[in-house]
XYZ file of C-alpha atoms in Angstrom:
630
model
C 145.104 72.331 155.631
C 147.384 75.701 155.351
C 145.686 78.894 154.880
C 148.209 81.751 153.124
C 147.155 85.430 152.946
C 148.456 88.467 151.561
C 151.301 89.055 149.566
C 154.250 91.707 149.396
C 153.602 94.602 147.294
C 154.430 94.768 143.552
C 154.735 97.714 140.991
C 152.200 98.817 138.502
C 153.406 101.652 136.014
C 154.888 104.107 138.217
C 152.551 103.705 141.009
C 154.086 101.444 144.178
C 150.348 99.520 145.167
C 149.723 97.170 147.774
C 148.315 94.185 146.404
C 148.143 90.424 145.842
C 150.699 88.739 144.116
C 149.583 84.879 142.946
C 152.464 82.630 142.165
C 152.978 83.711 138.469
C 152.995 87.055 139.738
C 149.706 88.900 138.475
C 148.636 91.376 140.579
C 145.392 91.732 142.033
C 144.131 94.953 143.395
C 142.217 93.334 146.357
C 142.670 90.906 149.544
C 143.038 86.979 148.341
C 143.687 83.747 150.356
C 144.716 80.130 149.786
C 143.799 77.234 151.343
C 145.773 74.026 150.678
C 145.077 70.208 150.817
C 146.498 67.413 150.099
C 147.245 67.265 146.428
C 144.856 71.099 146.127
C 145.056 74.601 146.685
C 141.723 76.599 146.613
C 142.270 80.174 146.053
C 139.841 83.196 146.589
C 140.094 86.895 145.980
C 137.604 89.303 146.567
C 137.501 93.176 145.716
C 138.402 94.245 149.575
C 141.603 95.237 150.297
C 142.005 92.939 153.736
C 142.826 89.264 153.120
C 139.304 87.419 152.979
C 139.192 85.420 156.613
C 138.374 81.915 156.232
C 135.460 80.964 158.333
C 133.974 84.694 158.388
C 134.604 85.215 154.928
C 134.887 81.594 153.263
C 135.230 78.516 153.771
C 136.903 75.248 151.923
C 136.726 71.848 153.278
C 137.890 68.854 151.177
C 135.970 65.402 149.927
C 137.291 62.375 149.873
C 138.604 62.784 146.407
C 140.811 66.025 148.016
C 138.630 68.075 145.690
C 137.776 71.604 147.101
C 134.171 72.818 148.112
C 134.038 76.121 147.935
C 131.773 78.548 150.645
C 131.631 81.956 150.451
C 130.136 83.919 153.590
C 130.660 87.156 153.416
C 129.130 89.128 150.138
C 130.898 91.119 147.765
C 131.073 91.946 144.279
C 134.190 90.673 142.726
C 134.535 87.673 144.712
C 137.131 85.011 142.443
C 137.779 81.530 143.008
C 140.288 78.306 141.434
C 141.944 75.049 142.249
C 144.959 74.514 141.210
C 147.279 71.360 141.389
C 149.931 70.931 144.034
C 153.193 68.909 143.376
C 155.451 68.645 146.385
C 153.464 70.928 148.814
C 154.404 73.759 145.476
C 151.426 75.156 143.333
C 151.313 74.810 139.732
C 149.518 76.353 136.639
C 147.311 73.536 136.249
C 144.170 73.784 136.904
C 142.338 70.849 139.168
C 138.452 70.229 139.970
C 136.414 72.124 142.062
C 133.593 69.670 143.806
C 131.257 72.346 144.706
C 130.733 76.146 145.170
C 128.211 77.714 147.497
C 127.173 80.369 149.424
C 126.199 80.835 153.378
C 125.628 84.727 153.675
C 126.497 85.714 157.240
C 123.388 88.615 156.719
C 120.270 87.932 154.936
C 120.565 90.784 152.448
C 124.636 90.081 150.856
C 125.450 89.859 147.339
C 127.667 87.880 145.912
C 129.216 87.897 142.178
C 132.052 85.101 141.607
C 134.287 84.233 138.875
C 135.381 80.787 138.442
C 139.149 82.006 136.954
C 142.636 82.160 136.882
C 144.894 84.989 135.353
C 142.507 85.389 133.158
C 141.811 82.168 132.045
C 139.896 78.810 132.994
C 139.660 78.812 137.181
C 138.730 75.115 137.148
C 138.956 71.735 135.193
C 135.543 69.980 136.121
C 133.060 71.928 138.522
C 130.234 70.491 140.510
C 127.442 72.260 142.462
C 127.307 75.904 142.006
C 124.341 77.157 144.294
C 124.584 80.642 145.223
C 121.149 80.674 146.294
C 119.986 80.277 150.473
C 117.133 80.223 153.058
C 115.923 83.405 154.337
C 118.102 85.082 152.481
C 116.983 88.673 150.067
C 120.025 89.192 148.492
C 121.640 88.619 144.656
C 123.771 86.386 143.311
C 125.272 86.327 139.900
C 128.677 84.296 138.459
C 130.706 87.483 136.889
C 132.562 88.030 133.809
C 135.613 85.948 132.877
C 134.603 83.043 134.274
C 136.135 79.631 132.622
C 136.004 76.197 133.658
C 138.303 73.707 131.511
C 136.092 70.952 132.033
C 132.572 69.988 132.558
C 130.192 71.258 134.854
C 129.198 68.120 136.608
C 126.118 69.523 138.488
C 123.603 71.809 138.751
C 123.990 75.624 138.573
C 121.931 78.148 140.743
C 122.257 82.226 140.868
C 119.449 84.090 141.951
C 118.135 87.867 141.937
C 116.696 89.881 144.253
C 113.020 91.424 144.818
C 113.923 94.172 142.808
C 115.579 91.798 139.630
C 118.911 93.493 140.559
C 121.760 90.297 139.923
C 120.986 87.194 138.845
C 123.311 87.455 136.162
C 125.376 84.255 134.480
C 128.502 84.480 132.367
C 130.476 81.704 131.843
C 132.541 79.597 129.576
C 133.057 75.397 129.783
C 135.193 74.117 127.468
C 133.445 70.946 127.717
C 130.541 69.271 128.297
C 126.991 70.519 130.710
C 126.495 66.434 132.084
C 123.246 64.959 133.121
C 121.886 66.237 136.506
C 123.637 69.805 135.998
C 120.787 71.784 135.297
C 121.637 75.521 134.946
C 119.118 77.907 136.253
C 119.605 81.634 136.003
C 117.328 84.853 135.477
C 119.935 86.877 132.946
C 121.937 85.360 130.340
C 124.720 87.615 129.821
C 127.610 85.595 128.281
C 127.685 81.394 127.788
C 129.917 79.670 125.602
C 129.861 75.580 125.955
C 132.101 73.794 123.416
C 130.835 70.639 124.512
C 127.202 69.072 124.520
C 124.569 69.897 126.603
C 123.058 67.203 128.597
C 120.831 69.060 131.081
C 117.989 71.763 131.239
C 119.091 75.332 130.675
C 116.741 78.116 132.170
C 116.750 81.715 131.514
C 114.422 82.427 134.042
C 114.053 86.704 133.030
C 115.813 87.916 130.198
C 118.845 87.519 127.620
C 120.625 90.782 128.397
C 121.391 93.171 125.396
C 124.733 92.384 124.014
C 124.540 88.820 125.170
C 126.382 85.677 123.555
C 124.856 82.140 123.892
C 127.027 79.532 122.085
C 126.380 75.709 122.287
C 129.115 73.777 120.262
C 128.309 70.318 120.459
C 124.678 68.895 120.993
C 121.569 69.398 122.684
C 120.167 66.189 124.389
C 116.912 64.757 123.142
C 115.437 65.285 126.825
C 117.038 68.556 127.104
C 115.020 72.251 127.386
C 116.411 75.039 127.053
C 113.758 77.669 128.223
C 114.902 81.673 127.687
C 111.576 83.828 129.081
C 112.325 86.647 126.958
C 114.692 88.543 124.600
C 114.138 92.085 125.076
C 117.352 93.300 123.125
C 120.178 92.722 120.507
C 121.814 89.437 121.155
C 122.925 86.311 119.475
C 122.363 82.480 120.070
C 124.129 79.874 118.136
C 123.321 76.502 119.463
C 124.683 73.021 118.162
C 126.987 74.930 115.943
C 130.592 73.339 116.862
C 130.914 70.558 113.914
C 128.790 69.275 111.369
C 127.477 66.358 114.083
C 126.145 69.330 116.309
C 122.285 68.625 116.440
C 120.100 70.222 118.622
C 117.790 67.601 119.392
C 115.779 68.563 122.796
C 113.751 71.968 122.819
C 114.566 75.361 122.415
C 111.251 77.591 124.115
C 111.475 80.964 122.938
C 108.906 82.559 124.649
C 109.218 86.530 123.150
C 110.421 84.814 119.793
C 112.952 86.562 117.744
C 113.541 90.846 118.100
C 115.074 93.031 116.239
C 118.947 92.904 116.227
C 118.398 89.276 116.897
C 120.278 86.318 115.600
C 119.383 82.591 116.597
C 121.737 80.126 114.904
C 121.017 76.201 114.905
C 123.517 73.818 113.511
C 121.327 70.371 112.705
C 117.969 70.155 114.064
C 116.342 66.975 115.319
C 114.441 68.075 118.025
C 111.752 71.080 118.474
C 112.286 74.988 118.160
C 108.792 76.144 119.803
C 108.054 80.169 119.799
C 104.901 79.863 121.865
C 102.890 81.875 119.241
C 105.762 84.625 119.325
C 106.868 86.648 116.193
C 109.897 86.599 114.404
C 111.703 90.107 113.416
C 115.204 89.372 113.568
C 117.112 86.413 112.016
C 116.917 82.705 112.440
C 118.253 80.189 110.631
C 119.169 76.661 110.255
C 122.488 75.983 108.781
C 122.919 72.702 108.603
C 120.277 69.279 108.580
C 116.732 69.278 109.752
C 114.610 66.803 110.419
C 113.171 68.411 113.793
C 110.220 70.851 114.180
C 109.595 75.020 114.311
C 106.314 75.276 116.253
C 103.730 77.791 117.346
C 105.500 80.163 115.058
C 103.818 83.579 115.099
C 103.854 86.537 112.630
C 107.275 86.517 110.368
C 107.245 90.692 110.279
C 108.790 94.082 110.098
C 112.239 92.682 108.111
C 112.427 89.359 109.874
C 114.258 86.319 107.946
C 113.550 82.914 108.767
C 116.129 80.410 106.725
C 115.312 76.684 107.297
C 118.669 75.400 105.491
C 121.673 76.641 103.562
C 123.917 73.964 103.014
C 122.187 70.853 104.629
C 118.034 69.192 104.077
C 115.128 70.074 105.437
C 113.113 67.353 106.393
C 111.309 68.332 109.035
C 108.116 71.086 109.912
C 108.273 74.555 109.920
C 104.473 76.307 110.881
C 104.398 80.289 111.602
C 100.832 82.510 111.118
C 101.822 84.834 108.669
C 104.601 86.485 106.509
C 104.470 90.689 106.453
C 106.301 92.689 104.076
C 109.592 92.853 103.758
C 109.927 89.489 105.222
C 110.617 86.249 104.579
C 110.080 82.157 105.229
C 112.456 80.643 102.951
C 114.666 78.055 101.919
C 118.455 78.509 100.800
C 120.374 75.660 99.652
C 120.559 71.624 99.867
C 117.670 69.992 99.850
C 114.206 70.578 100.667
C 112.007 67.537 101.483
C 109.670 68.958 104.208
C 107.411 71.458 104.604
C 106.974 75.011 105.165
C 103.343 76.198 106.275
C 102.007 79.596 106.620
C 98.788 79.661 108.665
C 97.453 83.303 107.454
C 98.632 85.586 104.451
C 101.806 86.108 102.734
C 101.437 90.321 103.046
C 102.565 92.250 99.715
C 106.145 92.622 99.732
C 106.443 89.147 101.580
C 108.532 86.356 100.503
C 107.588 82.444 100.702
C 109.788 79.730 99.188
C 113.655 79.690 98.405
C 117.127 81.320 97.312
C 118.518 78.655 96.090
C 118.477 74.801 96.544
C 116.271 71.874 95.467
C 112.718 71.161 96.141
C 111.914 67.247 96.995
C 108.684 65.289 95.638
C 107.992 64.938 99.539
C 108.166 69.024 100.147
C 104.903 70.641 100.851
C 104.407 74.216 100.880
C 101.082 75.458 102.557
C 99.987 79.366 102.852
C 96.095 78.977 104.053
C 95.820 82.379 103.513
C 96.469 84.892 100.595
C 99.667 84.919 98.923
C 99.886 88.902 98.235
C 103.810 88.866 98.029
C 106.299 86.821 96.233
C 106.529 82.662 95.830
C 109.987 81.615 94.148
C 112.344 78.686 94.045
C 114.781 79.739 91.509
C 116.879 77.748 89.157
C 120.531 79.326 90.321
C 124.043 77.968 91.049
C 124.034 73.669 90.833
C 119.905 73.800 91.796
C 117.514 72.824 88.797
C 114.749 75.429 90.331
C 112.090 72.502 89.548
C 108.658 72.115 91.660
C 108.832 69.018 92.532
C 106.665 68.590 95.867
C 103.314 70.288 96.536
C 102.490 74.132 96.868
C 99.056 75.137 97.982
C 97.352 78.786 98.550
C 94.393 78.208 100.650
C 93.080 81.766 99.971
C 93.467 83.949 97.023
C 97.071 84.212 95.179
C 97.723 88.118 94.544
C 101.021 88.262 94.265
C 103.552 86.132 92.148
C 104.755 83.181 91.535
C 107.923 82.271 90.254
C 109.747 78.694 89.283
C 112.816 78.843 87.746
C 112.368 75.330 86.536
C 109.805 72.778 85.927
C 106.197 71.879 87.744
C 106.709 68.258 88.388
C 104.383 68.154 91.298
C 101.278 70.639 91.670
C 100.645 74.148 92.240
C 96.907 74.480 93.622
C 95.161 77.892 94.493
C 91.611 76.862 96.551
C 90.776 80.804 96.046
C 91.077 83.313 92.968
C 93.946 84.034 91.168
C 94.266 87.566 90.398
C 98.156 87.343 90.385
C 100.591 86.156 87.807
C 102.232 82.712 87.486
C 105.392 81.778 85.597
C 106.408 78.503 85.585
C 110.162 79.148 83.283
C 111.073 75.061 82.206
C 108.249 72.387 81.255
C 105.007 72.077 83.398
C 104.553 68.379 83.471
C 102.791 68.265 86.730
C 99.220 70.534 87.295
C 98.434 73.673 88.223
C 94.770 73.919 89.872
C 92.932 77.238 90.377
C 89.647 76.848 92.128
C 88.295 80.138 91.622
C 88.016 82.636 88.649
C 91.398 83.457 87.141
C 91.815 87.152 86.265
C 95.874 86.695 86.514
C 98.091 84.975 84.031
C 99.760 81.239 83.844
C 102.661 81.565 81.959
C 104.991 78.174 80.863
C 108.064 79.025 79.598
C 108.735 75.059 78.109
C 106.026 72.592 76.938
C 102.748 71.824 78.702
C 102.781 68.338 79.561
C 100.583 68.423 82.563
C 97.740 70.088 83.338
C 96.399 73.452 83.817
C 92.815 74.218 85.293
C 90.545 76.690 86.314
C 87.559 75.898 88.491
C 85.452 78.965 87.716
C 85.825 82.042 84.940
C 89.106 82.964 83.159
C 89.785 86.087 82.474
C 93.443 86.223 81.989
C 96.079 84.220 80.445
C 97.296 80.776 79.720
C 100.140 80.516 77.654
C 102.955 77.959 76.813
C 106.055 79.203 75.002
C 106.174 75.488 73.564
C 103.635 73.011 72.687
C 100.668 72.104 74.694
C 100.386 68.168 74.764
C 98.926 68.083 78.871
C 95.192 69.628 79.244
C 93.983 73.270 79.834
C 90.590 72.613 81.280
C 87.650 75.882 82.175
C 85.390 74.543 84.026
C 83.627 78.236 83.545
C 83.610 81.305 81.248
C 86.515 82.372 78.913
C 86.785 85.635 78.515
C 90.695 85.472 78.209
C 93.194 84.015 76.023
C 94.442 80.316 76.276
C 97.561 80.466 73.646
C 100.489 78.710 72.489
C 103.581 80.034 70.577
C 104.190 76.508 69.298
C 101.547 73.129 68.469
C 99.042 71.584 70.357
C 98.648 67.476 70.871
C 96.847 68.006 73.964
C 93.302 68.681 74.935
C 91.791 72.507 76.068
C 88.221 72.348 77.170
C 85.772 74.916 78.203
C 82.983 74.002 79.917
C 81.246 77.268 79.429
C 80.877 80.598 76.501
C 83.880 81.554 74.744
C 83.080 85.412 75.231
C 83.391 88.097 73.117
C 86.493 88.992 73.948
C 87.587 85.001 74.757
C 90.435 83.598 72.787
C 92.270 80.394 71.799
C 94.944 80.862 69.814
C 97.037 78.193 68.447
C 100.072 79.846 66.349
C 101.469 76.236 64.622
C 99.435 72.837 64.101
C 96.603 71.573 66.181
C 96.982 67.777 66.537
C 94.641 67.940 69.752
C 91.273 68.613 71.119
C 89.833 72.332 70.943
C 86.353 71.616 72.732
C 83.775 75.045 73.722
C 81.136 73.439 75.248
C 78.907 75.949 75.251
C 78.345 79.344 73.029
C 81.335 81.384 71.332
C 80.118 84.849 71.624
C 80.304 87.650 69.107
C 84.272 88.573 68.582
C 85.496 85.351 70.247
C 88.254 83.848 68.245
C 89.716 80.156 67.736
C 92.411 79.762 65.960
C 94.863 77.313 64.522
C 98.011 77.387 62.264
C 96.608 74.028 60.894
C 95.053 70.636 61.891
C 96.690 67.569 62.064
C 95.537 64.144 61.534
C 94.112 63.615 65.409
C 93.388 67.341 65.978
C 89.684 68.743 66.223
C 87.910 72.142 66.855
C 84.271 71.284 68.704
C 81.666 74.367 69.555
C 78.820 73.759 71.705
C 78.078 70.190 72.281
C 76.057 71.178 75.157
C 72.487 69.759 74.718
C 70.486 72.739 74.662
C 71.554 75.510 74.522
C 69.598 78.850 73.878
C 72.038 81.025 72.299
C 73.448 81.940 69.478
C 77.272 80.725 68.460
C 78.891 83.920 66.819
C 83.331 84.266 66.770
C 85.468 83.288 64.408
C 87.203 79.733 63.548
C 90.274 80.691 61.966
C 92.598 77.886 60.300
C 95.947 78.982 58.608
C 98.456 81.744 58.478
C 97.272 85.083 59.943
C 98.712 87.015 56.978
C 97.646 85.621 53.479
C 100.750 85.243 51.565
C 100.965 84.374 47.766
C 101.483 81.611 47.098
C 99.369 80.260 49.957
C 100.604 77.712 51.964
C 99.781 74.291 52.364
C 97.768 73.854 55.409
C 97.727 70.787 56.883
C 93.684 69.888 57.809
C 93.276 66.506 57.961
C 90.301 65.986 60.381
C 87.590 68.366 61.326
C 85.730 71.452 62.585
C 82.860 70.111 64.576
C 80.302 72.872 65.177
C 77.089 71.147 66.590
C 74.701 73.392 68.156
C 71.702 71.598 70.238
C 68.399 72.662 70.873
C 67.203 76.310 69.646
C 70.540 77.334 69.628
C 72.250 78.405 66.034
C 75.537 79.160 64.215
C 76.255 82.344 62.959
C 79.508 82.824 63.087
C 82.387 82.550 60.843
C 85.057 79.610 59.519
C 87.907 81.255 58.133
C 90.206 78.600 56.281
C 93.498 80.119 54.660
C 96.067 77.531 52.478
C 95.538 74.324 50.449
C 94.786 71.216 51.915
C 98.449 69.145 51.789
C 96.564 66.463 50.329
C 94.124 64.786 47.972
C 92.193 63.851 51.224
C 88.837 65.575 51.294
C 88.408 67.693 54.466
C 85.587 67.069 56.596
C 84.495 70.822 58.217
C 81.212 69.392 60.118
C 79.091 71.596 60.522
C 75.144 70.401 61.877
C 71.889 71.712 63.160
C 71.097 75.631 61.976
C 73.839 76.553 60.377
C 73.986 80.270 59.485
C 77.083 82.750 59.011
C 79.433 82.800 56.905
C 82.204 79.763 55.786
C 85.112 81.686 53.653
C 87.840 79.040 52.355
C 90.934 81.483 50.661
C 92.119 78.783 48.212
C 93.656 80.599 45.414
C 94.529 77.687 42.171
C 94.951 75.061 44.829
C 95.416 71.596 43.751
C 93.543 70.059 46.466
C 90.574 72.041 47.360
C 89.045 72.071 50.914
C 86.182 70.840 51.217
C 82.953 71.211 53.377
C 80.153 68.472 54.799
C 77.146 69.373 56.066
C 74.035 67.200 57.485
C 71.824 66.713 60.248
C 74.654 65.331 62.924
C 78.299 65.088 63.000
C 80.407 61.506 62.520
């Protein structure tokens, strides 16, 4: 082996320095030495101005292979290290493997920082063991800024910092692959860029420094952990983000979660993204396919974003406690086929669902809490906007919610539902609402499904288009169930029609109208007409103790001249039971369309008043009366 040392001085500007010259002629401002093998020169430079001393101040032996290993004994901040290739005893630009790098501190209480580079560039192709950790030793190590290896790091890294947390810091860029067995352990991530995969555990052992950059091109090994203690400022990590095969499929442990200023970027996820109950307030997102988990989620708060696609599917689970205002657990492209589940409330101003993309029959959507903020999945760009999975409020929906298509799977609220609903294409799946329903259920297309309310409705159901699904109360109406268009279909109420309960039918009834119990003074049901299958029924509940009051209203609203035909081919069934009576009133505006008589049914004590507006019709309407209804 041939050691060289300094170098004749060179020129900077106008200032005549003495300093290192390396054989492309850079100049270095401190003391640098070479030590030579067979087919390898290892280099080091340190921030001194004397030549570093090998065997005080380094060492390099050589392995069988005539790769370099590295020792550095004496500490200093700016120590610099590389391997280059020698062809005919003359170095060359290229960079060759370094087998290890270590330290041996001559005192217990040195500090060492080393660069693994070049001129500027990549110091090594492959590199094994970096340890710059020792036995009773209280010093800091960190690898500085700049550093490059061509390569792959083939074993494990080590920095450590001192009593204090002083050092410890690890910047460093591989241009290929972290293999198996080269863990990387350091307490500060200030700068790491890997093109390649990573195949071992990473450990951030303190803190992500402010400012930091954590890229991970290629993939993240199923058995792989990366562990980062804590975040504390503004910083970004993209991980399995090189090409569309990138997958992160070991874990990522984010134990302080996601500040503000913070970006986390994950390419495909297979494996497990686990916050360890920690809250979100920056930005993460998942750009490409899913079919991993986001665990132990905490609170989604104070602005934070959380995007579980854009472009690829979402297959997998995403659990966090709760959504605060201004925030937002969302979708936002591709496909969505998993699910989404909120463990506490959505807060007002808070934002569940997506921005665009398609919703799966597999998708489940879950907020066991209240929903006091926004639920959407638009119809916008290529995406249909329809419901096609499963969305559930476990507590009380507040808020809104919003499809921009269809309802072809179900929409269920276990609490009250205070909040509004609009559903803007056909609902041919259900809606369920446990509770009482003082909000409105708007459809903007037909009602093919189902709409129900477990308790009292004091709001609105309404269907731009024809009902032929089922509105079912299984309490008290003292809202409006109404359609702008016919009704094949079947709405029952279990319960009184109050006084200021409505049913409102504006074109033909070919279904079921069916009040089970009273209709109260000033309730109203009304159709534009009945068809051959339709029928009106008021309280068929056995007995009952009230009195039936409202109004039964068939026809146009307006009487026009002449009137109009209406079509009324079936009945009006009013059939009070026990002591209970009618006294309220049938309204019936039009001729019948045909010679058919008209059955209006009415049985038991019959009272009120029965006005038919018939004008010269041909074909009268005509009323039946006895003790029970056909």
């Amino acid at each position: 082996m041939a050691t060289q040392f300094g170098k004749p001085p060179c020129l900077v500007g106008i200032l005549a320095l003495t300093c290192v010259i390396s054989h492309t002629g850079t100049c270095w401002a401190g003391g640098s030495a070479c030590v030579s093998g067979t087919s390898v020169r290892a280099c080091v430079e340190w921030s001194l101005a004397a030549n570093p001393d090998p065997d005080t101040d380094f060492r390099v032996t050589f392995n069988a292979g005539g790769e370099p290993n590295i020792v550095l004994k004496t500490g200093d901040g700016g120590w610099e290290v590389y391997a280059v290739e020698l062809v005919d005893g003359q170095p060359t630009n290229t960079v060759v493997n370094i087998a290890s790098l270590t330290i041996d501190p001559s005192s217990p209480s040195q500090n060492f920082t080393v660069a693994i580079t070049k001129d500027g560039g990549a110091g090594a192709a492959d590199v094994g063991t970096i340890n710059l950790d020792a036995g009773s030793w209280s010093g800091h190590s960190s690898i500085g800024s700049g550093s490059h290896i061509a390569g792959d790091l083939t074993g494990p890294l080590t920095i450590e910092s001192d009593a204090n947390g002083a050092g410890g810091k690890l910047s460093l860029t591989i241009d290929g692959d972290v293999l198996p067995g080269a863990a990387i352990s350091a307490p500060v991530l200030k700068w790491l860029q890997l093109s390649g995969d990573l195949r071992a555990a990473l450990a951030i052992t303190n803190y992500v420094e402010t400012g930091a950059y954590f890229v991970i091109g290629g993939s993240i090994d199923s058995q792989v952990n990366i562990d980062i203690a804590s975040m504390p400022g503004k910083c970004q990590l993209e991980l399995a983000v090189g090409s569309p095969e990138s997958d992160l499929a070991g874990q990522l442990l984010l134990h302080t979660g996601v500040d503000a200023g913070q970006t986390v970027k994950v390419g495909n996820l297979s494996g497990v993204v686990d916050l360890l109950g920690a809250d979100v307030v920056g930005w993460f997102e998942i750009t490409g396919d899913a079919t991993g988990e986001i665990v132990n989620g905490g609170d989604i708060r104070d602005g934070g974003f959380v995007t579980l696609n854009t472009e690829g599917e979402f297959s997998g689970n995403a659990t966090f406690q709760s959504v605060g205002a201004l925030s937002a657990l969302r979708a936002h492209g591709g496909m969505f086929s998993g699910s989404m589940t909120v463990l506490g409330d959505v807060a007002t101003g808070g934002f569940v669902g997506a921005h665009g993309g398609n919703m799966a029959a597999s998708a489940q959507i879950t907020i066991d809490g209240d929903l006091g903020g926004r639920f959407e999945w638009p119809r916008v760009d290529q995406y249909d906007g329809d419901a096609r999975g499963t969305v559930q409020i476990g507590g009380n929906m507040k808020g809104e919610m919003v499809v921009g298509g269809g309802v072809i799977g179900s929409i269920a609220v276990l609490g009250q539902c205070p909040g509004d609903m609009l559903v803007a294409g056909d609902l041919s799946g259900a809606i369920d609402v446990l509770g009482d329903c003082p909000g409105d259920i708007r459809v903007g297309g037909k009602l093919l499904g189902s709409v129900s309310v477990g308790a009292n409705l004091s709001g609105l159901i309404e269907s731009e288009y024809d009902i032929e699904g089922s509105i079912d109360v299984d309490g008290t109406c003292s809202g409006d169930i109404h359609t702008k268009a016919g009704h094949a279909g079947t709405i029952v109420i279990d319960a009184a029609l109050t006084s200021t309960g409505r049913v409102r039918i504006d074109q033909q009834c070919a279904g079921l109208v069916n009040v089970r119990g009273v209709t109260q003074l000033l309730s109203l049901v009304r159709a534009g007409g009945l068809g051959a299958t339709g029928e009106i029924r008021i309280s068929e509940i056995p007995g009952l103790s009230s009195t039936s009051r409202g109004t039964i209203h068939v026809g146009p609203v307006s009487i026009e001249t002449p009137l109009p035909p209406v079509t009324f081919d079936v009945r009006i069934r009013v059939n009070p039971g026990g002591s209970n009576a009618w006294q309220g009133t049938v309204y019936i505006v039009g001729c019948h369309a045909t010679a058919d008589p008209l059955d209006i049914c009415l049985c038991g004590d019959i009272g009120g008043i029965l006005e038919l507006v018939q004008g010269d019709c041909a074909n009268q309407v005509t009323v039946a009366c006895g003790a029970s209804c056909p």
